[in-house]
PDB file of C-alpha atoms in Angstrom:
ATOM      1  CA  UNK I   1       9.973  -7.146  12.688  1.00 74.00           C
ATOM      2  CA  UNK I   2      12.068  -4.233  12.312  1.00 82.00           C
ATOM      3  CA  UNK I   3      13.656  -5.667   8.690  1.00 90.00           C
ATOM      4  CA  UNK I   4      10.171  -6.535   7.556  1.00 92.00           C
ATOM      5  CA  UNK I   5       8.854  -2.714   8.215  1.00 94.00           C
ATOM      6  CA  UNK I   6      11.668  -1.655   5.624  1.00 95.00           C
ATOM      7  CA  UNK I   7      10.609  -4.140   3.160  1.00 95.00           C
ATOM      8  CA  UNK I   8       7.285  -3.316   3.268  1.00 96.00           C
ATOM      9  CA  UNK I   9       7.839   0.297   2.870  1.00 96.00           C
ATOM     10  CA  UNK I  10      10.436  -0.718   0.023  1.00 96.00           C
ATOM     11  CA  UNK I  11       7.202  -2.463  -1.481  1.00 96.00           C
ATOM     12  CA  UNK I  12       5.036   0.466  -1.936  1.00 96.00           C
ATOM     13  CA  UNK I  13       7.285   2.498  -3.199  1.00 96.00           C
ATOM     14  CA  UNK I  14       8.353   0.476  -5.749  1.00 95.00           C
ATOM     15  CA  UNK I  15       4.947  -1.234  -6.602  1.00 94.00           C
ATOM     16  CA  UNK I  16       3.105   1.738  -6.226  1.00 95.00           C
ATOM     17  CA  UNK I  17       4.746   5.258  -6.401  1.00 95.00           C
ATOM     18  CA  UNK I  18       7.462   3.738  -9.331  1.00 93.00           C
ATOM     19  CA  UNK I  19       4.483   2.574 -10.920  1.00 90.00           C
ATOM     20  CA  UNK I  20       2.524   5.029 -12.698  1.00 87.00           C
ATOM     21  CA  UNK I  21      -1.401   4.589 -13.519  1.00 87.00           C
ATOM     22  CA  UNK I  22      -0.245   4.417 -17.575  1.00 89.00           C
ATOM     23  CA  UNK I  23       1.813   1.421 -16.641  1.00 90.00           C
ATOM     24  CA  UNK I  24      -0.434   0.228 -14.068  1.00 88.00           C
ATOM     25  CA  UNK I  25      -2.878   0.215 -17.519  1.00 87.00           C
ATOM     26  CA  UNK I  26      -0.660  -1.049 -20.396  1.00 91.00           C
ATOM     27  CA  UNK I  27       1.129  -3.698 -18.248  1.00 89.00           C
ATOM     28  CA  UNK I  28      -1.998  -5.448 -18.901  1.00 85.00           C
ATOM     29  CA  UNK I  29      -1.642  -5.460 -22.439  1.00 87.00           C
ATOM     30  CA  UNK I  30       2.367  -5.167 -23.234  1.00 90.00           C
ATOM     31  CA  UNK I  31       4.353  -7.865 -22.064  1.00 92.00           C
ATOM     32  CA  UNK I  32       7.092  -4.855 -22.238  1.00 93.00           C
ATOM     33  CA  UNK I  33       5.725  -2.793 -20.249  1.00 94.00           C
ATOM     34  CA  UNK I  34       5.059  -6.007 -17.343  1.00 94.00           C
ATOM     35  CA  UNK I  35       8.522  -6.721 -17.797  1.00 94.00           C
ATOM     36  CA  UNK I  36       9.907  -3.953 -17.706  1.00 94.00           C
ATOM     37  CA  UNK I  37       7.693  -3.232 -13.923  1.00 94.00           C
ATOM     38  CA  UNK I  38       8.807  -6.643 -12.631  1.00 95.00           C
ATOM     39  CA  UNK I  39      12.518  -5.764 -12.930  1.00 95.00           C
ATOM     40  CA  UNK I  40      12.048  -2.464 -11.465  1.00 95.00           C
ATOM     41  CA  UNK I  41      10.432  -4.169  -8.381  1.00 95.00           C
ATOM     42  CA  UNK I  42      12.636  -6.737  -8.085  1.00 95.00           C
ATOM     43  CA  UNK I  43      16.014  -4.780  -8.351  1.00 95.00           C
ATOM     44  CA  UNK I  44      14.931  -2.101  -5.733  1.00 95.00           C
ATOM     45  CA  UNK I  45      13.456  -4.987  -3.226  1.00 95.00           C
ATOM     46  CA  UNK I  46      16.860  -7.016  -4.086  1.00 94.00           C
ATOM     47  CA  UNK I  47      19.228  -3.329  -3.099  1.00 94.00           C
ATOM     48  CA  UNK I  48      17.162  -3.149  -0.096  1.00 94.00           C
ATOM     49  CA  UNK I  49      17.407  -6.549   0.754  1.00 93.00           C
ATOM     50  CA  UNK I  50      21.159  -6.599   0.374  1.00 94.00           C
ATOM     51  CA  UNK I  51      21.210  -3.405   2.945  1.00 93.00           C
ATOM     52  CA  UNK I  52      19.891  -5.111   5.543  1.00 93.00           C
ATOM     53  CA  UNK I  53      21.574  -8.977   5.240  1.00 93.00           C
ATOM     54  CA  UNK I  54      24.911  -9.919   4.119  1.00 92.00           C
ATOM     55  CA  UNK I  55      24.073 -12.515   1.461  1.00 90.00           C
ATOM     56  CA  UNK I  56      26.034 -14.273  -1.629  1.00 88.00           C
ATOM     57  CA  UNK I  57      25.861 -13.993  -5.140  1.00 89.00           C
ATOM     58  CA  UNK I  58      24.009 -17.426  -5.559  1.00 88.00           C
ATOM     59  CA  UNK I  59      21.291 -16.264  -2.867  1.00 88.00           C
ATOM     60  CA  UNK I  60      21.003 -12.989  -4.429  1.00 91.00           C
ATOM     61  CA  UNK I  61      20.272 -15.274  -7.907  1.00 92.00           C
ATOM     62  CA  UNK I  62      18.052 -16.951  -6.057  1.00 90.00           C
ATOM     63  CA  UNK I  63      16.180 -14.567  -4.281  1.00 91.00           C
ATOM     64  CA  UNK I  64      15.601 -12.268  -7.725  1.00 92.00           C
ATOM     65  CA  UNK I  65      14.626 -14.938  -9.504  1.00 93.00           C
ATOM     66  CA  UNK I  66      12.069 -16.229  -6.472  1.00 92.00           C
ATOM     67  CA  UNK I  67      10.956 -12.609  -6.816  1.00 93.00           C
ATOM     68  CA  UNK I  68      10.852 -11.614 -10.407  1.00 94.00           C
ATOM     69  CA  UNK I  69       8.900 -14.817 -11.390  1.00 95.00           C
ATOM     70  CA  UNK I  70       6.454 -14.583  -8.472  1.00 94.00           C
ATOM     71  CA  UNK I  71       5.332 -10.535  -9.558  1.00 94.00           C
ATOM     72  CA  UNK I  72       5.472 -11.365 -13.204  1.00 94.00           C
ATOM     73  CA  UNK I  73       3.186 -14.238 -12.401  1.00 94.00           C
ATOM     74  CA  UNK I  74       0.505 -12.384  -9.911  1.00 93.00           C
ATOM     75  CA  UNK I  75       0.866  -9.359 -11.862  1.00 91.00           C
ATOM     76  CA  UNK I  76       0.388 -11.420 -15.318  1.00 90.00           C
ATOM     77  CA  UNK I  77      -1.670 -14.811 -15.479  1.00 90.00           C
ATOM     78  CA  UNK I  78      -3.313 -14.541 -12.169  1.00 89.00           C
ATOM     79  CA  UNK I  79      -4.668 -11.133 -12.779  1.00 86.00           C
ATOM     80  CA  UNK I  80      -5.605 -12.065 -16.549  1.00 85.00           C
ATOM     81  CA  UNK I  81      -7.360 -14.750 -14.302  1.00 87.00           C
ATOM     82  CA  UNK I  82      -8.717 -12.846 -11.701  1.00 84.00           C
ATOM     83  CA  UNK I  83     -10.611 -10.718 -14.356  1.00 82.00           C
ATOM     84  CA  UNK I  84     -11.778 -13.376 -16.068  1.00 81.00           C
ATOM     85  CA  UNK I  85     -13.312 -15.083 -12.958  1.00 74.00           C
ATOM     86  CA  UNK I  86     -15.576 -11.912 -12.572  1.00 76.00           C
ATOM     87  CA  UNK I  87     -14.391 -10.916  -9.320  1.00 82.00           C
ATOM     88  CA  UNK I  88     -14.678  -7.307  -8.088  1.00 86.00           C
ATOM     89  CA  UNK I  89     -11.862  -4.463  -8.335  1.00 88.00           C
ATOM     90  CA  UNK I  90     -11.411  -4.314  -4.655  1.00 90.00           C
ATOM     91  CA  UNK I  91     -10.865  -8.145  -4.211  1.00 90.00           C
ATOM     92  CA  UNK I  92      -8.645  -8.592  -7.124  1.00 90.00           C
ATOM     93  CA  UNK I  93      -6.747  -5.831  -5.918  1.00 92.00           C
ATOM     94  CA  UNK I  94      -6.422  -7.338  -2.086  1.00 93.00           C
ATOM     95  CA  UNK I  95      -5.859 -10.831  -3.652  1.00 93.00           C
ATOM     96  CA  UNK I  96      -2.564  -9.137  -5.420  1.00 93.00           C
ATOM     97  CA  UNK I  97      -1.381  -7.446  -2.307  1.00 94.00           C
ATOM     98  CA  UNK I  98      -1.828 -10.220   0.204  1.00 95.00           C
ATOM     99  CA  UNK I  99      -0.040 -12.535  -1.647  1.00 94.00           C
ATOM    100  CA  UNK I 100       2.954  -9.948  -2.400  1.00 95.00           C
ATOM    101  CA  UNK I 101       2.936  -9.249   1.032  1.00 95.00           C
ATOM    102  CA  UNK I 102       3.008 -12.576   2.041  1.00 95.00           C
ATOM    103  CA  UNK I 103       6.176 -13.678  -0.514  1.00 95.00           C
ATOM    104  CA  UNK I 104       8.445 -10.382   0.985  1.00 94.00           C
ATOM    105  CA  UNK I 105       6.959 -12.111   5.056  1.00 94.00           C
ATOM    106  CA  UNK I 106       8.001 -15.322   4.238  1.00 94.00           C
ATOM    107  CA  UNK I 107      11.334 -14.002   2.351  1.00 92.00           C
ATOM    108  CA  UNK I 108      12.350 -11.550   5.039  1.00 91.00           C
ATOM    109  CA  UNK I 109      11.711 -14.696   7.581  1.00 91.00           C
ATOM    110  CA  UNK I 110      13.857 -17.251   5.637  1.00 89.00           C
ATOM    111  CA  UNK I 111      16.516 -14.697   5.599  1.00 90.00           C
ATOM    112  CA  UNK I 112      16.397 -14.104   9.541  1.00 86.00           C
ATOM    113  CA  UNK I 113      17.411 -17.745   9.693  1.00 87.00           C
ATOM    114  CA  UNK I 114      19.511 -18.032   7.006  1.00 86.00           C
ATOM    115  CA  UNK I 115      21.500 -14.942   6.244  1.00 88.00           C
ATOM    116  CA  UNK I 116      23.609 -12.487   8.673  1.00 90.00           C
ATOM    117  CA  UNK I 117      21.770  -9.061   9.559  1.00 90.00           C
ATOM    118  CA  UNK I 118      24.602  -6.050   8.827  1.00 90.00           C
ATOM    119  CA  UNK I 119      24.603  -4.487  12.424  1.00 89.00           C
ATOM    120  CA  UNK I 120      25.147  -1.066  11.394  1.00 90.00           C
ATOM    121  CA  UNK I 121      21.956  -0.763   9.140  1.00 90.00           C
ATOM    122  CA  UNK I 122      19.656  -2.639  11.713  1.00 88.00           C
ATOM    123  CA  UNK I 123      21.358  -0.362  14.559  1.00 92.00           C
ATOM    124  CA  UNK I 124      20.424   2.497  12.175  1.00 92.00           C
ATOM    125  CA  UNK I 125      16.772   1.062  11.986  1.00 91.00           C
ATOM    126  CA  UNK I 126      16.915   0.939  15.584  1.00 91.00           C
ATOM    127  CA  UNK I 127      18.048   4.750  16.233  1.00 92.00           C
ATOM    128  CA  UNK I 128      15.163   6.071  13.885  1.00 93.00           C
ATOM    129  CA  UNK I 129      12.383   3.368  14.396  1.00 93.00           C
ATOM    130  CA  UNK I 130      10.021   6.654  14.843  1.00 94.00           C
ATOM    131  CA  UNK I 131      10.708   7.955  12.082  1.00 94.00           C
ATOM    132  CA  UNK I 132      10.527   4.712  10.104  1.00 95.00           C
ATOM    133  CA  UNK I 133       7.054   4.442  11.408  1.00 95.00           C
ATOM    134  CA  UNK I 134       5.484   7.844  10.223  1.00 96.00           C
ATOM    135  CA  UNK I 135       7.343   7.704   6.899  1.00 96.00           C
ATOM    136  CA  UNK I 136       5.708   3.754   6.388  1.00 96.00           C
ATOM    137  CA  UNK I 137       2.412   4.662   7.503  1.00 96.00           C
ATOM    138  CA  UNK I 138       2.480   8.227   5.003  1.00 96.00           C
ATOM    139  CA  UNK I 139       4.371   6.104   2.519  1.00 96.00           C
ATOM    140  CA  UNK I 140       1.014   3.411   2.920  1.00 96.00           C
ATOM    141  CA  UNK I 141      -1.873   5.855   2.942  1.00 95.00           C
ATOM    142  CA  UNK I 142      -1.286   8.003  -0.061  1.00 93.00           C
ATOM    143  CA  UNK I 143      -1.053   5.987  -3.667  1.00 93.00           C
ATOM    144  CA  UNK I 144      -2.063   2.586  -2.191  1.00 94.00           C
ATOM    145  CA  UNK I 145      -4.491   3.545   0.587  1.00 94.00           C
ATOM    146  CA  UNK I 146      -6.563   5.489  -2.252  1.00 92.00           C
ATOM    147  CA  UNK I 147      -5.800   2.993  -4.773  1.00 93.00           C
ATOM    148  CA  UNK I 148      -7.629   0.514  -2.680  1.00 93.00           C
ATOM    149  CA  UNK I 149     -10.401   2.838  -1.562  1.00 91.00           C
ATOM    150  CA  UNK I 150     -11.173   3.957  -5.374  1.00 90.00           C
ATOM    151  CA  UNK I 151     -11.123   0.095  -5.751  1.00 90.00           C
ATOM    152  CA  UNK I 152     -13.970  -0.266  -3.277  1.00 89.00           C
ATOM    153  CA  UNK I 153     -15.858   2.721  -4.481  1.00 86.00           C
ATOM    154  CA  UNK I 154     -15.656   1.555  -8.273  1.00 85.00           C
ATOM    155  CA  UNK I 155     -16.772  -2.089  -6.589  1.00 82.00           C
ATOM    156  CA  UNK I 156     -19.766  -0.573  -4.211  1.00 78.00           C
ATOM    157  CA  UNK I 157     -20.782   1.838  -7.567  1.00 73.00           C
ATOM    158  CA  UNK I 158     -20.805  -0.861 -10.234  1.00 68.00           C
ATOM    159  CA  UNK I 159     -19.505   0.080 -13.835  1.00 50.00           C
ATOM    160  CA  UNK I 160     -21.811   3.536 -13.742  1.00 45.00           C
ATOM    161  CA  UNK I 161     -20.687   6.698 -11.502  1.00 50.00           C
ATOM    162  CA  UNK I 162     -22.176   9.755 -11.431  1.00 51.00           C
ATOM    163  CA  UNK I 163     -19.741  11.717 -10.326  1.00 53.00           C
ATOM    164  CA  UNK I 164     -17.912  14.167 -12.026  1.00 52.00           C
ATOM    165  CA  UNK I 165     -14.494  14.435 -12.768  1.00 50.00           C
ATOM    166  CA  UNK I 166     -13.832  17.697 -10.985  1.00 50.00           C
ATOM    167  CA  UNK I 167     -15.823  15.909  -7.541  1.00 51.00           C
ATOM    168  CA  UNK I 168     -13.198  12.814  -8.275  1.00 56.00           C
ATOM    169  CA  UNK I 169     -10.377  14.732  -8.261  1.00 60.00           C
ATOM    170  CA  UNK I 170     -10.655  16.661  -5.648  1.00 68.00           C
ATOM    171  CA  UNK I 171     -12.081  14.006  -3.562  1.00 73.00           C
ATOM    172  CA  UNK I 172      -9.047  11.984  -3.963  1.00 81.00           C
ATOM    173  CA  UNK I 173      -7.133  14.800  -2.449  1.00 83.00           C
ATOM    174  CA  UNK I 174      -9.367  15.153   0.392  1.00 83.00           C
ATOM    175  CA  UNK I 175      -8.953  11.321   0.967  1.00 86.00           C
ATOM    176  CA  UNK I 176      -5.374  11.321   0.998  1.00 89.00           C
ATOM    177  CA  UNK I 177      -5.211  14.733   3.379  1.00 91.00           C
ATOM    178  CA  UNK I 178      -7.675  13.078   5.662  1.00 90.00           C
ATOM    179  CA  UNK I 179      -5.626   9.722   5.688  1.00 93.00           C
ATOM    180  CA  UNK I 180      -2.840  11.964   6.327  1.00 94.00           C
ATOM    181  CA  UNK I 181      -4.183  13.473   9.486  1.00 93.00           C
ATOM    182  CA  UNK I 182      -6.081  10.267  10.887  1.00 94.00           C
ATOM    183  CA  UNK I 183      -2.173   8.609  10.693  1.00 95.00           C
ATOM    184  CA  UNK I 184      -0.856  11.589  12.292  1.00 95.00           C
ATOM    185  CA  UNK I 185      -3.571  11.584  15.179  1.00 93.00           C
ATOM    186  CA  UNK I 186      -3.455   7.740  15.257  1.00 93.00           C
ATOM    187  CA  UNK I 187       0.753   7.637  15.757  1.00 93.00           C
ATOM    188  CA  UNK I 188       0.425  10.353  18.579  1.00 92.00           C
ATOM    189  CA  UNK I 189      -2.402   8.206  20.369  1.00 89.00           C
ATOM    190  CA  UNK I 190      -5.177  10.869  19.924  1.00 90.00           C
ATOM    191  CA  UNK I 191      -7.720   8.458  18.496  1.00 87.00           C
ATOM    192  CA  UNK I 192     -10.377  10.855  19.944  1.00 86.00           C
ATOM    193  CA  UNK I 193      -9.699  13.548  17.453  1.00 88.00           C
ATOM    194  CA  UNK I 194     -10.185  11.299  14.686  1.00 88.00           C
ATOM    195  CA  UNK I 195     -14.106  11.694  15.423  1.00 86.00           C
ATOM    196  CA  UNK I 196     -13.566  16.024  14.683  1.00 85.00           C
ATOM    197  CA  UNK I 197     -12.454  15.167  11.259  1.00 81.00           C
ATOM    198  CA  UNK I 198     -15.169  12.790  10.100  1.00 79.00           C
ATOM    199  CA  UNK I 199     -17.341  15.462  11.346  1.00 81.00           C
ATOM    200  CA  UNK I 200     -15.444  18.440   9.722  1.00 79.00           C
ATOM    201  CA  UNK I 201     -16.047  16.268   6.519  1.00 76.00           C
ATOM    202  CA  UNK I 202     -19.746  15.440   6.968  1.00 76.00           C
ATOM    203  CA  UNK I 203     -20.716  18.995   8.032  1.00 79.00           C
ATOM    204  CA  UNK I 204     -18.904  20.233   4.467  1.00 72.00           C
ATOM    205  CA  UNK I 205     -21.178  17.502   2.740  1.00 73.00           C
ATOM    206  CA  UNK I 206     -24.622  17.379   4.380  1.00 73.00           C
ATOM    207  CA  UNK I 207     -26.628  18.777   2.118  1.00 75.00           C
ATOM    208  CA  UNK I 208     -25.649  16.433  -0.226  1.00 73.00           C
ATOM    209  CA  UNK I 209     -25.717  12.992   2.454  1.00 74.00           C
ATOM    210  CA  UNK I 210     -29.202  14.243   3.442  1.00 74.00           C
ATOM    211  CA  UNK I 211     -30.593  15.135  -0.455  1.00 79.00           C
ATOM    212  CA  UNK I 212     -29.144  11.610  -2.024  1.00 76.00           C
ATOM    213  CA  UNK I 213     -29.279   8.341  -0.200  1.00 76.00           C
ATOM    214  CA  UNK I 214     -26.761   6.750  -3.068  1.00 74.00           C
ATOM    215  CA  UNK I 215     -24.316   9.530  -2.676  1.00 74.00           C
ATOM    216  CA  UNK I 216     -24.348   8.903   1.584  1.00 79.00           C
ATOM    217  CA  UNK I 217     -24.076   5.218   1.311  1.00 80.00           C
ATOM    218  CA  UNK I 218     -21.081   5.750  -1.189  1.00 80.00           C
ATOM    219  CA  UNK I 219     -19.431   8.562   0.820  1.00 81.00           C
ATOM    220  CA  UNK I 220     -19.959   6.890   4.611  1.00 84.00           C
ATOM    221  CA  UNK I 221     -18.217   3.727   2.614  1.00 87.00           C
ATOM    222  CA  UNK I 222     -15.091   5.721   1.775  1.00 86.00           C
ATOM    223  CA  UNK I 223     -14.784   7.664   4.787  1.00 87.00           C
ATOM    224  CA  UNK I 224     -14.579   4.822   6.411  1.00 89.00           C
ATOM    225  CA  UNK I 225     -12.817   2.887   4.541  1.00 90.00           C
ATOM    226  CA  UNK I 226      -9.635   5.662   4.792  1.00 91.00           C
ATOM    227  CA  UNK I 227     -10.158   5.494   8.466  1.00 92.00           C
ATOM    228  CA  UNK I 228      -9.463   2.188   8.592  1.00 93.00           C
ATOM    229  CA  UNK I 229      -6.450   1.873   6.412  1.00 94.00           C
ATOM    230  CA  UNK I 230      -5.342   5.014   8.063  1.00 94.00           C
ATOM    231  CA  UNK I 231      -5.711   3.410  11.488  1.00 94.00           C
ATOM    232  CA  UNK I 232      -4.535  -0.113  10.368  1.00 94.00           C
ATOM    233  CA  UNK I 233      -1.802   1.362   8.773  1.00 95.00           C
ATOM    234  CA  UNK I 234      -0.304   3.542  12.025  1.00 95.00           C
ATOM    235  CA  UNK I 235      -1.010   0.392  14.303  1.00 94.00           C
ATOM    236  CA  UNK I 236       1.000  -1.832  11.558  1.00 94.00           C
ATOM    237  CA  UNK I 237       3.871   0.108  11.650  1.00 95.00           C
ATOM    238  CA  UNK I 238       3.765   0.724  14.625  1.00 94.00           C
ATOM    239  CA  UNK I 239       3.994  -2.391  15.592  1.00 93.00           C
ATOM    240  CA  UNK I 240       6.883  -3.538  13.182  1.00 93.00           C
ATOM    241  CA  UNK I 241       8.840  -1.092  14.252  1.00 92.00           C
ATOM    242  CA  UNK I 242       8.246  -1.586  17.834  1.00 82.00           C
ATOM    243  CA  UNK I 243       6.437   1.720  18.901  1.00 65.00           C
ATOM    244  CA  UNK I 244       3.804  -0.098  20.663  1.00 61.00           C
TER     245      UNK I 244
END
């Protein structure tokens, strides 16, 4: 578990914070652009890849290849598709990442079997497995934590918001400091301090929850919603690398 934890963190950083929201957009129209993403992905994954297992040149072909065709594919057709079918933001988003996530699983599992592990890099996992576990759970809950929550919000909203673009902004920020400290609280076991910042949060907007039932229903969502990918993102990485 400890070689998928690195591969997972390799993920969102290169599908996600070496991805900026201008390519995120013209990918979708610039074959380029899509390209020119898919490589980037697929080299970094490939140079972490190689850290961790001693593999061949024809693997290596083969694993690129398995990887470059599978992101140019979910990140081309199927999401051309996935629009097309009418489905919501947040689903077509969680369709993408559970089937990315589930080609790197399945990749880091084939190599278990089939490639040598290079001791001194998984010894070096081993040494800083706490450290690997904060950095993957802040490396989780900033971009693609509020990527996915602004998914859901644009899904629970509909095409219309009301909200300005000063309230957006600096909600987003407030999301990704309270992600920040839920993780934090979360990794040190303190799960009942978690309640003092949902209530630091609601006291700063309660004249607006009580005054607009739309506006409650819409922030209660989102709060909770970074709670839980705060939460489920400590207890993941946890977990992989063997904290709990």
């Amino acid at each position: 578990m400890l070689t998928l934890g690195i591969v997972l963190i390799a993920h969102c950083i290169f599908d996600f914070y070496l991805q900026s929201t201008g390519m995120a957009v013209q990918k979708e129209t610039d074959n380029k652009v899509l390209v020119l993403h898919c490589v980037i992905y697929c080299v970094g994954i490939s140079l972490i890849v190689n850290a961790i297992y001693e593999i061949g040149c024809l693997q290596n072909l083969i694993i690129f290849g398995v990887l470059i065709a599978s992101h140019y594919f979910m990140d081309g057709p199927a999401r051309l598709y996935l629009c097309k079918g009418g489905r919501s933001p947040i689903a077509r988003f969680a369709i993408d990442q559970i089937a990315h996530v589930l080609i790197l699983t399945a990749l880091d599992f084939f190599l278990l079997f089939c490639a040598r592990t290079r001791g001194f890099t998984v010894e070096l996992i081993q040494v800083h497995s706490v450290e690997l576990a904060w950095t993957g759970s802040f490396v989780a809950v900033c971009r693609p934590a509020g990527i996915a929550v602004s998914k859901m919000l644009e899904s629970a909203r509909g095409q219309n918001s009301d909200e300005k673009g000063d309230t957006v902004h600096s909600g987003k920020w407030i999301g990704i400091f309270e992600r920040l400290i839920v993780v934090a609280l979360s990794l040190l076991a303190q799960y009942s301090a978690i309640a003092f910042v949902f209530t630091a949060k609601s006291i700063a907007r309660f004249k607006e929850i009580e005054n607009n039932q739309g506006f409650a229903e819409v922030y209660l969502l989102g709060t909770l919603a970074s709670v839980v990918f705060a939460m489920g993102s400590a207890l993941l990485f946890s977990y992989l690398f063997s904290l709990r």
